[in-house]
mmCIF file of C-alpha atoms in Angstrom:
data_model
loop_
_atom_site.group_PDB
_atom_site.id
_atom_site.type_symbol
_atom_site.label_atom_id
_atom_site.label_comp_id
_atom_site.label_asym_id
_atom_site.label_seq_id
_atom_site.Cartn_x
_atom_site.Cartn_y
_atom_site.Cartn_z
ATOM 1 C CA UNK A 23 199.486 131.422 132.295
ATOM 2 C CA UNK A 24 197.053 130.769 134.948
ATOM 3 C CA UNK A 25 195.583 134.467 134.662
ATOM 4 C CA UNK A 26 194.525 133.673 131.297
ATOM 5 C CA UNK A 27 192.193 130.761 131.822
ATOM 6 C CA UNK A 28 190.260 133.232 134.756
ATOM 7 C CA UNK A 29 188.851 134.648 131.162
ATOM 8 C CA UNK A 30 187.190 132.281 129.632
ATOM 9 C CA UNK A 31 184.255 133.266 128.100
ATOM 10 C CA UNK A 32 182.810 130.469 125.590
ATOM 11 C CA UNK A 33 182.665 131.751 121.786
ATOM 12 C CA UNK A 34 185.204 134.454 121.776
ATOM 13 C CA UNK A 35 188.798 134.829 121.015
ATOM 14 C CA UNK A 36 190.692 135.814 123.480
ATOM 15 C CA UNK A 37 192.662 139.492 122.279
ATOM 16 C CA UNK A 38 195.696 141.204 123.912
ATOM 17 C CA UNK A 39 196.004 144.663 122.651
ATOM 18 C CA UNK A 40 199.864 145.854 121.925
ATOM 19 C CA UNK A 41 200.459 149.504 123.860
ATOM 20 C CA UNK A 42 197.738 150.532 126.205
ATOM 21 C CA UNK A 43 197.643 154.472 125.154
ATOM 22 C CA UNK A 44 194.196 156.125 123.939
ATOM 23 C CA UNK A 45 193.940 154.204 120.683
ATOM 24 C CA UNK A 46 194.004 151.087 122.780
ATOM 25 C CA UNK A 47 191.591 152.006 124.668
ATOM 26 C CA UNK A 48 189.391 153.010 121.868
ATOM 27 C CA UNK A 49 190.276 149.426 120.430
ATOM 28 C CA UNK A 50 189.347 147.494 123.490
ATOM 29 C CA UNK A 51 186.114 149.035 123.624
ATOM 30 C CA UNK A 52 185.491 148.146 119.867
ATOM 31 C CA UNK A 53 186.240 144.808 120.812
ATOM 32 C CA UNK A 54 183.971 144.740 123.448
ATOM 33 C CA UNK A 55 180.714 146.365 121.235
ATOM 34 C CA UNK A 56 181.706 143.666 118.144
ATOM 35 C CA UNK A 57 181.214 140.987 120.545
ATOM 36 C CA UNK A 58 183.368 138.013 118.953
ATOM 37 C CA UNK A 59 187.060 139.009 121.097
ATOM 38 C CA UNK A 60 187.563 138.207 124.557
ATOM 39 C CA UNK A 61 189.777 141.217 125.524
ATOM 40 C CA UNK A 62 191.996 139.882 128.351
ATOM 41 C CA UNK A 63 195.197 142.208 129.008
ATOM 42 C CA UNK A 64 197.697 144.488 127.774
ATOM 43 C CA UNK A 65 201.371 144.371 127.008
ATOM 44 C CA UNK A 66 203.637 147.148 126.745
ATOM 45 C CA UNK A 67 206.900 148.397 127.405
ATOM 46 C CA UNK A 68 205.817 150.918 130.475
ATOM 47 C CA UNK A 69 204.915 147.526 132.317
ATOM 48 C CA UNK A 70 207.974 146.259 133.977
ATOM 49 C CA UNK A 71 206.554 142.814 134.842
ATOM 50 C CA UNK A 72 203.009 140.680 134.265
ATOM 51 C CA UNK A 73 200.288 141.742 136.760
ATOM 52 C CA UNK A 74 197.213 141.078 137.359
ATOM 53 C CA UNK A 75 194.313 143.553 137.276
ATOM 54 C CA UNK A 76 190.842 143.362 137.821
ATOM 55 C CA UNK A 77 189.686 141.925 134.829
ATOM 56 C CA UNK A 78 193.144 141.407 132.605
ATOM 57 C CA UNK A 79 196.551 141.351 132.724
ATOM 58 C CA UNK A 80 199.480 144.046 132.065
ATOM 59 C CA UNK A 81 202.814 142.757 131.064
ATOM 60 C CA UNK A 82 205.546 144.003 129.185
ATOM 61 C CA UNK A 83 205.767 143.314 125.170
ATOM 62 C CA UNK A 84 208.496 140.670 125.875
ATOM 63 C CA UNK A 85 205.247 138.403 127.407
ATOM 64 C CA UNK A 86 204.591 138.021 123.718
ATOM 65 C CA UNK A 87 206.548 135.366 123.416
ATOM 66 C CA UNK A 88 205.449 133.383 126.476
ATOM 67 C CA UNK A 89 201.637 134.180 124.667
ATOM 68 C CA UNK A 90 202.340 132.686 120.899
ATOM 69 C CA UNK A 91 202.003 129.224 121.828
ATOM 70 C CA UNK A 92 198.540 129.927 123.004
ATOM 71 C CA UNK A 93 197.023 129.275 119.875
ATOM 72 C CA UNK A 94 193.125 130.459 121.028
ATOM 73 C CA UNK A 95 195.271 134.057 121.844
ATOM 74 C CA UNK A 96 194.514 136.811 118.700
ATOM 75 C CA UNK A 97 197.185 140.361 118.918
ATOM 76 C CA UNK A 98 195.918 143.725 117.833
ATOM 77 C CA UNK A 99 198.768 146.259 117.667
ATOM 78 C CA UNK A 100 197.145 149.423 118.834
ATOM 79 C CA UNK A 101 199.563 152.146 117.639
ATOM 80 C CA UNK A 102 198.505 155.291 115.146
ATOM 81 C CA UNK A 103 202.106 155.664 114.121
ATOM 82 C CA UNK A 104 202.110 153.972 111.429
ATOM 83 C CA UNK A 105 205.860 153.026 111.305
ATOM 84 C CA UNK A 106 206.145 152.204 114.634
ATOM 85 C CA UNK A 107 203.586 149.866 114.058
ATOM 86 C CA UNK A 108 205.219 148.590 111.872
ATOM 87 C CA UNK A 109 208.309 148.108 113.882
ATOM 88 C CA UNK A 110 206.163 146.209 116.771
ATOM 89 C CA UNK A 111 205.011 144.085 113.812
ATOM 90 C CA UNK A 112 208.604 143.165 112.993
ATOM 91 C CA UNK A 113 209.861 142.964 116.578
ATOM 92 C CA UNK A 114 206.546 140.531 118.015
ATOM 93 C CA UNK A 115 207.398 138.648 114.163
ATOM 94 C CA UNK A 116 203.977 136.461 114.698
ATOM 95 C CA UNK A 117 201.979 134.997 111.916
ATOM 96 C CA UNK A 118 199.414 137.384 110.104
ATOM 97 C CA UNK A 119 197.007 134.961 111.086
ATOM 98 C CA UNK A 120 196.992 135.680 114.798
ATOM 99 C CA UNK A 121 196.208 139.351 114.647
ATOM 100 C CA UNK A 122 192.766 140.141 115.375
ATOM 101 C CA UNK A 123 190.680 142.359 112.797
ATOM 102 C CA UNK A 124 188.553 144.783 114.716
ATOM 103 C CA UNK A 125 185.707 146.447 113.169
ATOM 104 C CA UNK A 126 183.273 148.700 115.543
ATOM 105 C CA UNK A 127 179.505 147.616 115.120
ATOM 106 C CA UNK A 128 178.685 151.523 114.702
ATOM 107 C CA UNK A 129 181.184 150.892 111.453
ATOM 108 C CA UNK A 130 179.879 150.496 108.027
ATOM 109 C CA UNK A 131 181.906 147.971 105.806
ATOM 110 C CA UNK A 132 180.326 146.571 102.586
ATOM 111 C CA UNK A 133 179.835 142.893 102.538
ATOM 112 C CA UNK A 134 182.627 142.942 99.275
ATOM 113 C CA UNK A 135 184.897 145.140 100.992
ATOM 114 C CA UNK A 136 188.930 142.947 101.694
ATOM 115 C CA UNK A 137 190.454 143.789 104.765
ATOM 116 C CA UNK A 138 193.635 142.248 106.259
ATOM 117 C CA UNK A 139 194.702 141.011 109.298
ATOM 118 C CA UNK A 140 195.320 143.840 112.058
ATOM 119 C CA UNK A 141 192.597 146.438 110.399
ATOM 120 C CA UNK A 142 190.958 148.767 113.176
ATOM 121 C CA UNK A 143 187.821 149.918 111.375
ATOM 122 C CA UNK A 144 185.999 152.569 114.127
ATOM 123 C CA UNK A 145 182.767 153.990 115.071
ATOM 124 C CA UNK A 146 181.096 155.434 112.122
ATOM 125 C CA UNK A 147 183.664 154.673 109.638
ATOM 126 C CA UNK A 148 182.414 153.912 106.249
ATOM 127 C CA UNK A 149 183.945 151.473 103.735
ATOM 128 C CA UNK A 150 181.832 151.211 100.658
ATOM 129 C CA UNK A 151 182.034 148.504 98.117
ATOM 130 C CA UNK A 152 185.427 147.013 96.079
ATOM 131 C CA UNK A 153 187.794 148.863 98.396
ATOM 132 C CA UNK A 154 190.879 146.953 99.664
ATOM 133 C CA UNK A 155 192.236 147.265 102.929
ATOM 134 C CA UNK A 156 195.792 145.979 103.482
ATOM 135 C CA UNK A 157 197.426 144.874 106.655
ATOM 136 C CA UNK A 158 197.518 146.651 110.073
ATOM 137 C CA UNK A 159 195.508 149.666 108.542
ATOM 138 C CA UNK A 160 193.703 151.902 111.161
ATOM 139 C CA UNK A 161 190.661 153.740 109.873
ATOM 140 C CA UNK A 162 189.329 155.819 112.439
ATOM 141 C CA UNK A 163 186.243 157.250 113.363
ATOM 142 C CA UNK A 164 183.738 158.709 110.939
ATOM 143 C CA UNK A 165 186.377 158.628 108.020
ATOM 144 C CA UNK A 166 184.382 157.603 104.580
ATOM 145 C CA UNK A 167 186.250 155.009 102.008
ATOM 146 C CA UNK A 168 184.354 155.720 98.964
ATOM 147 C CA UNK A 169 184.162 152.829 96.505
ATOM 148 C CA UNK A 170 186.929 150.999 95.198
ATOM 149 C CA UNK A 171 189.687 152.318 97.395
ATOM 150 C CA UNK A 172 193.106 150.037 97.347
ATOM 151 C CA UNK A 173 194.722 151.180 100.607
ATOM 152 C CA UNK A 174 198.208 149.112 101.518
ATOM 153 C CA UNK A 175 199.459 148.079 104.737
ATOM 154 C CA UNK A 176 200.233 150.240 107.753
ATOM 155 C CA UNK A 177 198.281 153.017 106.742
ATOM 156 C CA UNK A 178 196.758 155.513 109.200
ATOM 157 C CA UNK A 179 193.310 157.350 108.039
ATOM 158 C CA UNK A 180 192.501 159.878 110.735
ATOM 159 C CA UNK A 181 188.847 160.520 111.952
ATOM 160 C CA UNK A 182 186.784 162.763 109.621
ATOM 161 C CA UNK A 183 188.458 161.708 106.682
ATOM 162 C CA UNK A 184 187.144 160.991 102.823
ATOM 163 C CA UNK A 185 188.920 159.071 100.094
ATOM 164 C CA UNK A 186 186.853 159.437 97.078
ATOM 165 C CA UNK A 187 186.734 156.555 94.312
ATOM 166 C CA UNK A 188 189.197 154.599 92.888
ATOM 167 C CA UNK A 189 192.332 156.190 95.523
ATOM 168 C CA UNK A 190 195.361 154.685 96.030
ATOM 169 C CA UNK A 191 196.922 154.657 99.310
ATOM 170 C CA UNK A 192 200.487 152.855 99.509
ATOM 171 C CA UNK A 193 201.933 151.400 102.473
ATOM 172 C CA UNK A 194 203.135 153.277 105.525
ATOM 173 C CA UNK A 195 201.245 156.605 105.021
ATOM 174 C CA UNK A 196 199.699 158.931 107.585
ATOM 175 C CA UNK A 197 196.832 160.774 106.240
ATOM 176 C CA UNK A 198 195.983 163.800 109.252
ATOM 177 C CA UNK A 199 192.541 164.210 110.304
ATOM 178 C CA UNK A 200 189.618 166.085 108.126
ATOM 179 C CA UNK A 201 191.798 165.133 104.974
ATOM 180 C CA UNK A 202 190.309 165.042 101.771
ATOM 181 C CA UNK A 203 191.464 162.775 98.482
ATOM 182 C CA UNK A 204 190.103 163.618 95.477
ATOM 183 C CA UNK A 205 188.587 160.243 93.288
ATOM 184 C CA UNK A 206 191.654 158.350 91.053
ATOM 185 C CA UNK A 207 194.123 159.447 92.784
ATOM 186 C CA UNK A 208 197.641 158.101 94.297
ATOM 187 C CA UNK A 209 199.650 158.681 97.495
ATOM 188 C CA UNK A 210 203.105 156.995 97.891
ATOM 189 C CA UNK A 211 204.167 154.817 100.361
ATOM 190 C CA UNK A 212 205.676 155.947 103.825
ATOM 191 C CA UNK A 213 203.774 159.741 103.565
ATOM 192 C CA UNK A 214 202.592 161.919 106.109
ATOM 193 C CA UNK A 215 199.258 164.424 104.806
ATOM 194 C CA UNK A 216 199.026 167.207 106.717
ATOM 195 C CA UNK A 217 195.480 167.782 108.869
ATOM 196 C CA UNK A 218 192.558 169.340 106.890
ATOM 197 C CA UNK A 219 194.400 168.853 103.578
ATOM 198 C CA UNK A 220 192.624 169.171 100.241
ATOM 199 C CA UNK A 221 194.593 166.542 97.958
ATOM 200 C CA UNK A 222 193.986 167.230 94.045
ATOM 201 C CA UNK A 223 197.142 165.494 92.620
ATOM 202 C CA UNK A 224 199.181 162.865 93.210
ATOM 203 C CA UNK A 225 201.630 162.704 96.041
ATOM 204 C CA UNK A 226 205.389 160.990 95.580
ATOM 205 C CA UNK A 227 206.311 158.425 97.928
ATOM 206 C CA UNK A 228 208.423 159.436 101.170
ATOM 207 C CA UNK A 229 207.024 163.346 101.309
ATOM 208 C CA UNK A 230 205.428 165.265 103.470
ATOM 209 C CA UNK A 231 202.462 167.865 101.784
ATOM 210 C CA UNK A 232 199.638 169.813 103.536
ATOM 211 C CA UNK A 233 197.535 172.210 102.952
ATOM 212 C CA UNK A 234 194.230 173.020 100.847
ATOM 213 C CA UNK A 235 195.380 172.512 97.957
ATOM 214 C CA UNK A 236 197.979 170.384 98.955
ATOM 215 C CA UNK A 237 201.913 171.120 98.723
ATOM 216 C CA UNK A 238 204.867 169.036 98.925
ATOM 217 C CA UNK A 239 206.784 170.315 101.349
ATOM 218 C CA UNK A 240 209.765 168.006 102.167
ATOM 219 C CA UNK A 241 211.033 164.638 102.502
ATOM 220 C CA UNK A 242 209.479 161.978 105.251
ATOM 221 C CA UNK A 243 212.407 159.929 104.866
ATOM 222 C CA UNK A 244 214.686 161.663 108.498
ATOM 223 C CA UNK A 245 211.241 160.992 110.486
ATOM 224 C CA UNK A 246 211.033 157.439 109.053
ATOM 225 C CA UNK A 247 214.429 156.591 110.027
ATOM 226 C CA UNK A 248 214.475 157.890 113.429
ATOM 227 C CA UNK A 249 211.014 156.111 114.266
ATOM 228 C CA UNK A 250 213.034 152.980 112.842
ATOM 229 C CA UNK A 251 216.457 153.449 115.009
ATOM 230 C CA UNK A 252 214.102 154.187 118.193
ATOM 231 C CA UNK A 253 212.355 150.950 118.117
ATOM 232 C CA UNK A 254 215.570 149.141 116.948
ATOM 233 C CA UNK A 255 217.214 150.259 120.046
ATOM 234 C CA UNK A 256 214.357 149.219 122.066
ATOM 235 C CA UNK A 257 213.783 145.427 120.530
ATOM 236 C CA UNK A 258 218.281 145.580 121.467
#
C-alpha cells in the first residue's frame, strides 16, 4: 500500500483502470484532461505481481481485493467487449459506487443527460438532452446520442456513431463503428451491429445484423457463451 500514498494529489480521486490495452490508455488520458481522478496504476492479468513504475503501479486483477478497503480508491473497467466487461464486473463484485464515471472535457453531455457508474464518454462524443445512460456503457469518440436515448448497461457505441431520437439500446450490445440508428427504434440486449450499418427496424435480442440496410444474420448467443466460459475459467 505504500505506493499508493506516493500519489497524493489533494482534490482528486484516486482511479485504477481494469486492463491496460488501447482503450485504457485512451481512458487514462480522459482522466487526466477531466481533471477530478488521480490516475495511479493498472491491474491486469498480463501482470504477474504489483510493481512499481514511474508514476503508478501494475498489478494483477487479484490486487483488487487488497484495493477495496481503500475507500478514497474509484475502478474504471476499461474493456470494449462488452461481455467481458461484464464478466470483470462480476469477478472484481465491488459496489457500483466505487467505479469512476469518465467523461472527456472535449465530450458534450447535456446538463439533464443520466449516466451510471462506469460510463466512458470520449472526445467529441455528444449526448444531447433526456438520454439515459446505464451502467459500464462506453461511448466512444465522436459518436452523437441524439435526444432522449435510453441505452442499458454494458453497451459499447463505437466512434463515429449516431443514435437518432427516442432509441433504445438494451444491455450488453455492441454497436460497430460508423453505425447508424434510425429515431424510435429498439435493439435487444446482448447484440453485436455490424460496422457502417444502416439500422431501419428493430433488432431481436441475442442476433447479430449488419449491413446498410441492416440484416439479421444469426444468433450472438455461441459468442456470448464462450466470452462467458473464458473469463469463468480465468476468475477459477
Amino acid at each position: 500500500m505504500d505506493m499508493l500514498m506516493q500519489n497524493d494529489s489533494k482534490g482528486k480521486q484516486k482511479l485504477v483502470i481494469i486492463c491496460s490495452g488501447g482503450l485504457g490508455d485512451v481512458i487514462r488520458q480522459a482522466a487526466v484532461h477531466q481533471d477530478k481522478y488521480e490516475f495511479i496504476g493498472f491491474c491486469d492479468d498480463k501482470y504477474q505481481e504489483m510493481k512499481q513504475e514511474e508514476r503508478y503501479f501494475t498489478a494483477p486483477i487479484k490486487q483488487v481485493e487488497l484495493l477495496r478497503n481503500e475507500k478514497d480508491i474509484f475502478f474504471f473497467i476499461a474493456v470494449g467487449d462488452c461481455w467481458i466487461r461484464k464478466a470483470l464486473y462480476a469477478r472484481l463484485n465491488l459496489e457500483d459506487n466505487r467505479y469512476a464515471t469518465i467523461i472527456h472535457p472535449a465530450a458534450f453531455v447535456d446538463t439533464n443527460v443520466i449516466l451510471g457508474h462506469g460510463v466512458g464518454i470520449m472526445p467529441q462524443a455528444i449526448v444531447h438532452n433526456g438520454t439515459s445512460i446505464g451502467n459500464h456503457t462506453i461511448v466512444n469518440s465522436a459518436s452523437v446520442i441524439e435526444h432522449k436515448n435510453q441505452i442499458a448497461d454494458f453497451v459499447s457505441i463505437s466512434p463515429n456513431t449516431t443514435l437518432c431520437g427516442f432509441v433504445t439500446v438494451d444491455s450488453g450490445t455492441f454497436i460497430g463503428v460508423g453505425s447508424t440508428v434510425v429515431q424510435g427504434l429498439t435493439i435487444g440486449s446482448d447484440t453485436i451491429i455490424g460496422a457502417g450499418s444502416l439500422v431501419l427496424k428493430n433488432i431481436p435480442p441475442r442476433s447479430i445484423a449488419y449491413g446498410s440496410p441492416v440484416v439479421v444474420v444469426g444468433s450472438s448467443d455461441k459468442y456470448r457463451l464462450e466470452i462467458e466460459d473464458k473469463k469463468k475459467g480465468e476468475k477459477e
